[in-house]
Coordinates of C-alpha atoms and ligand atoms in Angstrom, one line a residue:
M20 CA -26.6 104.0 2.6
E21 CA -29.5 101.8 1.9
A22 CA -32.4 103.6 0.2
V23 CA -35.6 103.5 2.1
A24 CA -38.6 103.2 -0.2
E25 CA -40.9 106.1 0.2
P26 CA -44.2 104.5 1.2
R27 CA -47.1 105.5 -1.1
R28 CA -49.9 107.5 0.2
V29 CA -53.2 105.8 -0.2
Q30 CA -54.5 109.0 -1.8
T31 CA -52.1 108.6 -4.7
L32 CA -53.6 105.1 -5.5
V33 CA -57.1 106.6 -5.5
D34 CA -56.0 109.6 -7.6
A35 CA -54.5 107.1 -10.1
G36 CA -58.0 105.7 -10.4
I37 CA -57.4 102.1 -9.4
S38 CA -60.5 99.9 -9.4
R39 CA -59.1 96.9 -7.5
L40 CA -57.5 96.8 -4.2
P41 CA -53.7 96.2 -4.4
S42 CA -52.7 93.0 -2.6
R43 CA -50.8 94.8 0.2
Y44 CA -54.1 96.1 1.5
I45 CA -56.1 92.9 1.4
Q46 CA -56.9 91.7 4.9
P47 CA -56.9 88.0 5.7
L48 CA -60.4 86.6 5.7
E49 CA -60.9 86.5 9.4
L50 CA -60.0 90.2 9.9
R51 CA -62.2 91.6 7.1
P52 CA -65.2 93.6 8.0
D53 CA -68.2 91.2 7.9
P54 CA -70.7 92.7 5.4
R55 CA -73.5 90.5 6.9
R56 CA -73.1 92.1 10.3
C57 CA -73.3 95.6 8.9
G58 CA -76.5 97.2 10.1
I59 CA -76.8 95.3 13.3
D60 CA -76.7 98.0 15.9
V61 CA -75.8 96.9 19.4
G62 CA -76.7 100.3 20.8
G63 CA -73.5 102.2 20.3
I64 CA -71.1 103.5 23.0
P65 CA -72.8 105.5 25.8
V66 CA -73.2 109.3 25.4
I67 CA -72.4 111.2 28.6
D68 CA -73.5 114.8 29.2
L69 CA -70.8 116.8 31.1
S70 CA -72.9 120.0 31.6
L71 CA -73.3 120.9 35.2
S72 CA -77.1 120.8 35.0
A73 CA -77.0 117.2 33.9
G74 CA -75.8 116.1 37.4
D75 CA -72.7 114.1 38.4
P76 CA -71.3 112.3 35.4
V77 CA -69.0 110.1 37.5
P78 CA -71.4 107.1 37.9
A79 CA -72.1 107.0 34.1
I80 CA -68.3 107.2 33.5
A81 CA -67.8 104.3 35.8
C82 CA -70.3 102.1 33.9
A83 CA -69.1 103.2 30.5
S84 CA -65.5 102.6 31.4
R85 CA -66.2 99.2 32.9
D86 CA -68.5 98.0 30.1
W87 CA -67.1 99.5 27.0
G88 CA -63.7 101.3 27.7
A89 CA -65.1 104.0 25.5
F90 CA -67.9 106.6 25.5
Q91 CA -68.8 109.9 23.8
V92 CA -69.1 113.2 25.8
V93 CA -71.3 116.2 24.9
N94 CA -71.4 119.6 26.6
H95 CA -67.7 119.1 27.3
G96 CA -66.6 122.7 27.2
V97 CA -64.5 122.6 24.0
S98 CA -66.3 124.9 21.6
S99 CA -68.0 123.5 18.5
R100 CA -66.3 126.4 16.6
L101 CA -62.9 124.9 17.5
L102 CA -63.9 121.3 16.7
E103 CA -65.2 122.4 13.3
E104 CA -62.1 124.5 12.6
M105 CA -59.9 121.5 13.5
K106 CA -61.7 119.2 11.1
S107 CA -61.8 121.9 8.4
V108 CA -58.1 122.6 8.4
G109 CA -57.4 118.9 8.4
S110 CA -59.7 118.4 5.5
S111 CA -58.2 121.3 3.5
F112 CA -54.7 119.9 3.9
F113 CA -55.7 116.5 2.5
S114 CA -57.6 118.0 -0.4
S115 CA -54.5 120.1 -1.4
P116 CA -52.2 119.0 -4.2
M117 CA -49.9 116.0 -3.4
E118 CA -46.8 118.1 -4.1
A119 CA -47.7 120.7 -1.4
K120 CA -48.5 117.9 1.1
L121 CA -45.2 116.1 0.5
R122 CA -43.3 119.2 1.7
F123 CA -44.4 118.0 5.1
A124 CA -43.7 114.3 4.6
C125 CA -42.7 112.3 7.7
D126 CA -39.4 110.5 7.9
P127 CA -40.1 107.0 6.5
R128 CA -37.1 105.5 8.4
S129 CA -38.4 106.2 11.9
P130 CA -41.7 105.0 13.4
A131 CA -44.1 107.7 14.7
S132 CA -42.2 110.5 13.1
E133 CA -44.0 113.8 12.8
G134 CA -45.6 114.7 9.5
Y135 CA -47.6 113.4 6.5
G136 CA -47.5 109.6 6.2
S137 CA -49.3 106.4 5.6
R138 CA -47.5 103.6 7.3
M139 CA -47.1 103.7 11.1
L140 CA -45.0 100.6 11.8
S141 CA -41.3 100.0 11.4
N142 CA -41.6 96.5 10.0
D143 CA -42.4 96.2 6.4
D144 CA -44.4 93.1 6.2
G145 CA -48.0 92.8 7.1
V146 CA -51.1 94.2 5.6
L147 CA -51.3 98.0 5.1
D148 CA -54.0 100.2 6.4
W149 CA -56.2 102.2 3.9
R150 CA -55.3 105.5 5.6
D151 CA -53.1 108.5 5.3
Y152 CA -52.4 110.7 8.3
F153 CA -50.7 113.8 9.6
D154 CA -49.1 113.4 13.0
H155 CA -48.3 116.5 15.1
H156 CA -46.1 116.5 18.3
T157 CA -47.9 119.0 20.4
L158 CA -47.0 118.6 24.1
P159 CA -44.9 119.2 26.1
V160 CA -44.3 122.6 24.7
S161 CA -40.6 121.7 24.2
R162 CA -41.6 119.1 21.5
R163 CA -43.7 121.7 19.6
N164 CA -42.2 122.8 16.3
P165 CA -45.0 124.4 14.3
S166 CA -42.7 124.9 11.3
R167 CA -43.1 121.1 10.7
W168 CA -46.8 121.5 10.4
P169 CA -48.6 122.7 7.2
D170 CA -48.7 126.4 6.6
F171 CA -51.9 126.1 4.6
P172 CA -54.7 126.9 5.0
I173 CA -53.5 130.1 6.7
N174 CA -55.0 129.2 10.1
Y175 CA -53.7 125.6 10.2
R176 CA -50.9 126.1 12.8
D177 CA -52.9 128.4 15.2
T178 CA -55.8 125.9 15.1
I179 CA -53.5 123.0 16.1
L180 CA -52.1 125.1 19.0
E181 CA -55.6 126.1 20.2
Y182 CA -56.9 122.5 19.8
S183 CA -53.9 121.1 21.7
D184 CA -54.5 123.3 24.7
G185 CA -58.3 122.9 24.7
I186 CA -58.3 119.2 24.4
K187 CA -55.5 118.8 27.1
K188 CA -57.8 120.5 29.6
L189 CA -60.7 118.3 28.8
A190 CA -58.4 115.2 28.9
Q191 CA -57.3 116.2 32.4
T192 CA -60.9 116.8 33.6
L193 CA -61.8 113.3 32.2
L194 CA -58.8 111.7 33.9
H195 CA -59.9 113.2 37.2
M196 CA -63.4 111.8 36.7
I197 CA -62.1 108.4 35.7
S198 CA -59.8 108.3 38.7
Q199 CA -62.7 109.2 41.0
S200 CA -65.0 106.7 39.4
V201 CA -62.6 103.9 40.4
G202 CA -62.2 105.2 43.9
L203 CA -58.8 106.9 43.5
P204 CA -58.1 110.5 44.4
P205 CA -59.0 112.8 41.4
S206 CA -55.4 113.6 40.4
Y207 CA -54.2 110.0 40.7
I208 CA -54.0 109.0 37.0
E209 CA -52.7 112.4 35.9
D210 CA -50.0 112.2 38.5
A211 CA -49.1 108.6 37.6
V212 CA -48.7 109.6 33.9
G213 CA -46.5 112.6 34.8
E214 CA -45.8 115.3 32.3
V215 CA -48.2 114.7 29.4
Y216 CA -47.0 113.8 25.9
Q217 CA -49.7 114.7 23.5
N218 CA -49.7 113.8 19.8
I219 CA -52.5 114.9 17.5
T220 CA -53.1 112.7 14.5
V221 CA -55.4 113.7 11.7
S222 CA -56.4 110.5 9.8
Y223 CA -57.8 110.6 6.3
Y224 CA -59.5 107.5 4.9
P225 CA -59.9 107.9 1.1
P226 CA -62.8 106.0 -0.6
C227 CA -61.7 102.4 -1.1
P228 CA -62.5 100.5 -4.3
Q229 CA -63.1 97.2 -2.4
P230 CA -63.9 98.2 1.2
E231 CA -65.1 94.7 2.2
L232 CA -61.5 93.5 1.8
A233 CA -59.7 96.3 3.6
L234 CA -59.4 98.1 7.0
G235 CA -58.8 101.8 7.4
L236 CA -57.0 101.1 10.6
Q237 CA -56.5 97.6 11.9
S238 CA -57.8 96.4 15.3
H239 CA -55.8 97.8 18.2
S240 CA -56.0 99.5 21.6
D241 CA -54.2 102.8 22.1
M242 CA -51.0 102.6 24.0
G243 CA -51.1 105.7 26.3
A244 CA -53.6 106.8 29.0
I245 CA -56.6 108.2 27.1
T246 CA -57.5 109.2 23.5
L247 CA -60.0 111.9 22.6
L248 CA -61.2 111.7 19.0
I249 CA -63.5 113.7 16.8
Q250 CA -64.8 112.5 13.5
D251 CA -66.7 114.0 10.6
D252 CA -70.2 112.7 9.7
V253 CA -69.0 109.6 7.9
P254 CA -69.2 106.4 10.1
G255 CA -66.2 104.1 10.3
L256 CA -64.9 103.9 13.8
E257 CA -65.9 100.6 15.6
V258 CA -65.4 99.4 19.1
L259 CA -65.3 95.8 20.1
K260 CA -67.9 94.8 22.7
D261 CA -68.6 91.2 23.6
D262 CA -66.9 90.0 20.4
E263 CA -69.1 92.2 18.2
W264 CA -68.0 95.4 16.4
A265 CA -70.2 98.3 17.4
V266 CA -70.3 101.4 15.2
V267 CA -69.5 104.7 17.0
H268 CA -72.2 106.9 15.4
P269 CA -70.9 110.3 14.4
L270 CA -72.6 112.8 16.7
S271 CA -72.2 116.4 15.9
G272 CA -70.2 118.3 18.6
A273 CA -69.4 115.1 20.5
I274 CA -66.0 113.9 21.5
V275 CA -65.2 110.2 21.6
V276 CA -63.2 109.1 24.7
I277 CA -61.2 105.9 24.4
L278 CA -59.5 104.4 27.4
S279 CA -56.0 103.3 26.6
D280 CA -53.5 100.6 27.8
Q281 CA -51.9 102.6 30.7
T282 CA -55.3 103.4 32.2
E283 CA -56.0 99.6 32.2
V284 CA -52.6 99.0 34.0
I285 CA -53.2 101.8 36.5
T286 CA -56.7 100.6 37.4
N287 CA -55.4 97.1 37.7
G288 CA -57.7 95.9 35.0
Q289 CA -60.9 97.3 36.5
Y290 CA -61.2 99.3 33.3
K291 CA -60.1 97.8 30.0
S292 CA -58.6 99.7 27.1
A293 CA -61.0 99.6 24.2
V294 CA -60.1 97.5 21.2
H295 CA -61.2 99.6 18.1
R296 CA -60.6 99.8 14.4
A297 CA -61.7 101.9 11.4
I298 CA -63.5 100.5 8.4
V299 CA -63.8 102.2 5.0
N300 CA -66.4 102.7 2.3
D301 CA -66.3 103.1 -1.5
H302 CA -68.0 106.5 -1.9
R303 CA -66.9 109.1 0.7
P304 CA -63.6 110.0 2.3
R305 CA -63.6 110.1 6.1
L306 CA -61.7 112.3 8.4
S307 CA -60.9 111.9 12.2
V308 CA -58.7 113.8 14.6
A309 CA -57.3 111.8 17.5
A310 CA -55.5 113.5 20.4
F311 CA -53.4 111.0 22.4
Y312 CA -52.6 111.7 26.1
D313 CA -49.5 109.6 26.9
P314 CA -46.9 109.3 29.7
S315 CA -43.3 110.4 29.0
K316 CA -41.1 107.5 27.9
T317 CA -39.1 107.6 31.2
R318 CA -42.2 107.0 33.3
K319 CA -42.8 103.7 35.1
I320 CA -46.4 102.6 35.0
Y321 CA -47.9 100.1 37.5
P322 CA -51.3 99.3 39.1
A323 CA -52.4 101.7 41.8
P324 CA -51.6 100.0 45.1
Q325 CA -55.1 101.0 46.4
L326 CA -56.6 98.8 43.8
V327 CA -54.5 95.7 44.6
T328 CA -56.3 93.7 47.3
E329 CA -56.7 90.2 48.4
N330 CA -59.8 89.9 46.3
S331 CA -58.2 91.6 43.3
P332 CA -54.6 90.6 43.1
R333 CA -52.1 92.6 41.0
K334 CA -52.6 91.8 37.4
Y335 CA -49.8 93.7 35.5
R336 CA -46.1 94.0 35.8
E337 CA -44.5 97.4 36.1
V338 CA -43.5 98.8 32.7
L339 CA -41.2 101.6 31.6
Y340 CA -43.5 103.5 29.1
G341 CA -40.6 103.9 26.6
D342 CA -40.2 100.1 26.5
Y343 CA -43.9 99.7 26.0
V344 CA -43.8 102.0 23.0
S345 CA -40.8 100.3 21.4
S346 CA -42.5 96.9 21.7
W347 CA -45.8 98.3 20.2
Y348 CA -43.9 99.6 17.2
S349 CA -41.9 96.4 16.6
K350 CA -44.7 93.9 17.2
G351 CA -47.6 95.8 15.7
P352 CA -50.8 96.8 17.3
E353 CA -53.0 93.8 16.5
G354 CA -55.8 93.4 19.1
K355 CA -54.4 93.7 22.6
R356 CA -51.2 91.6 22.4
N357 CA -49.0 94.3 23.8
I358 CA -50.7 94.8 27.1
D359 CA -51.3 91.1 27.3
A360 CA -47.5 90.7 27.6
L361 CA -47.6 92.6 30.9
L362 CA -50.1 90.2 32.5
I363 CA -48.8 88.5 35.6
Ligands
LIG422 C1 -56.2 106.0 16.2 C2 -57.6 105.5 15.9 C3 -59.7 105.8 14.7 C4 -60.3 106.6 13.6 O1 -55.8 106.9 15.5 O2 -55.6 105.4 17.1 O3 -58.0 104.6 16.5 O4 -61.5 106.6 13.6 N1 -58.4 106.2 15.0 O5 -59.6 107.3 12.9
LIG423 NI1 -56.8 104.1 18.2

């Protein structure tokens, strides 16, 4: 059997004390973060208050979804204690000895396998992201196998379980609001997605010796329905808006909502999935936790018939979600090229 090279974790390069970026991580000129643009603030993605006393959030969700495909929510009902605990167990894992972490290594032969890894794609060429991650399969319950998750710190597994349930409820609430905001019945997108497949990915971006040449995560849109992300206080996440990269400012207690490709298909393009990426810095590690809310692979996704009219003809072909995922992993995520392939 052919041996598969174990991909190196980015953290091992940093621990070895490298001072120059290895060539596999050097982005082509046109994709590098532009240092001259750093500091220009186009206002940042909208922040929406979900507390009852703030009034109906649906109109603000409509604007944010149409203009940005991303927004932050506050007073969302997931306790700050749980958000902090989630980031804290993630960060304890990544600061543990490599030997302990490698007990939970993902399978380097299969893309998107659960566990501790660094490279997402099945193909071996292409520039690598300056990121290590831990991916957890959390829903449906039949996919959950906590013995594959770290057993340190002691509350790691319970925290993932509690976070998975809490964030699923919020994702459903948000999908209801997003459906309503586009004139669909509240449960429309949730029903179209079917049984939810949830993955929780903790991303760890070590300090990078030459951050101006690298990306933590290359430009992409997420492939499922919606992504809910929390980050520590180190900036790095950027969303593309009118051809400019806008920083998503870390906001304590907030959750970043990113609309993903299947929501774009279901809304017949009224809402666009947000193109986003992560940049890195040379002095502080950064941690984020993304919870992906995806259809099952056997689900067919297509534009809501109510949103296909004479004035807004159907824009996307129907797709079996499993086929979409396979294409994503074989072609790579760059920009929006996967969803563009569905355009009629
Ligand atoms: C992702 C993602 C951004 C970040 O995991 O899909 O976009 O800030 N993460 O970690
Ligand atoms: Ni993403």
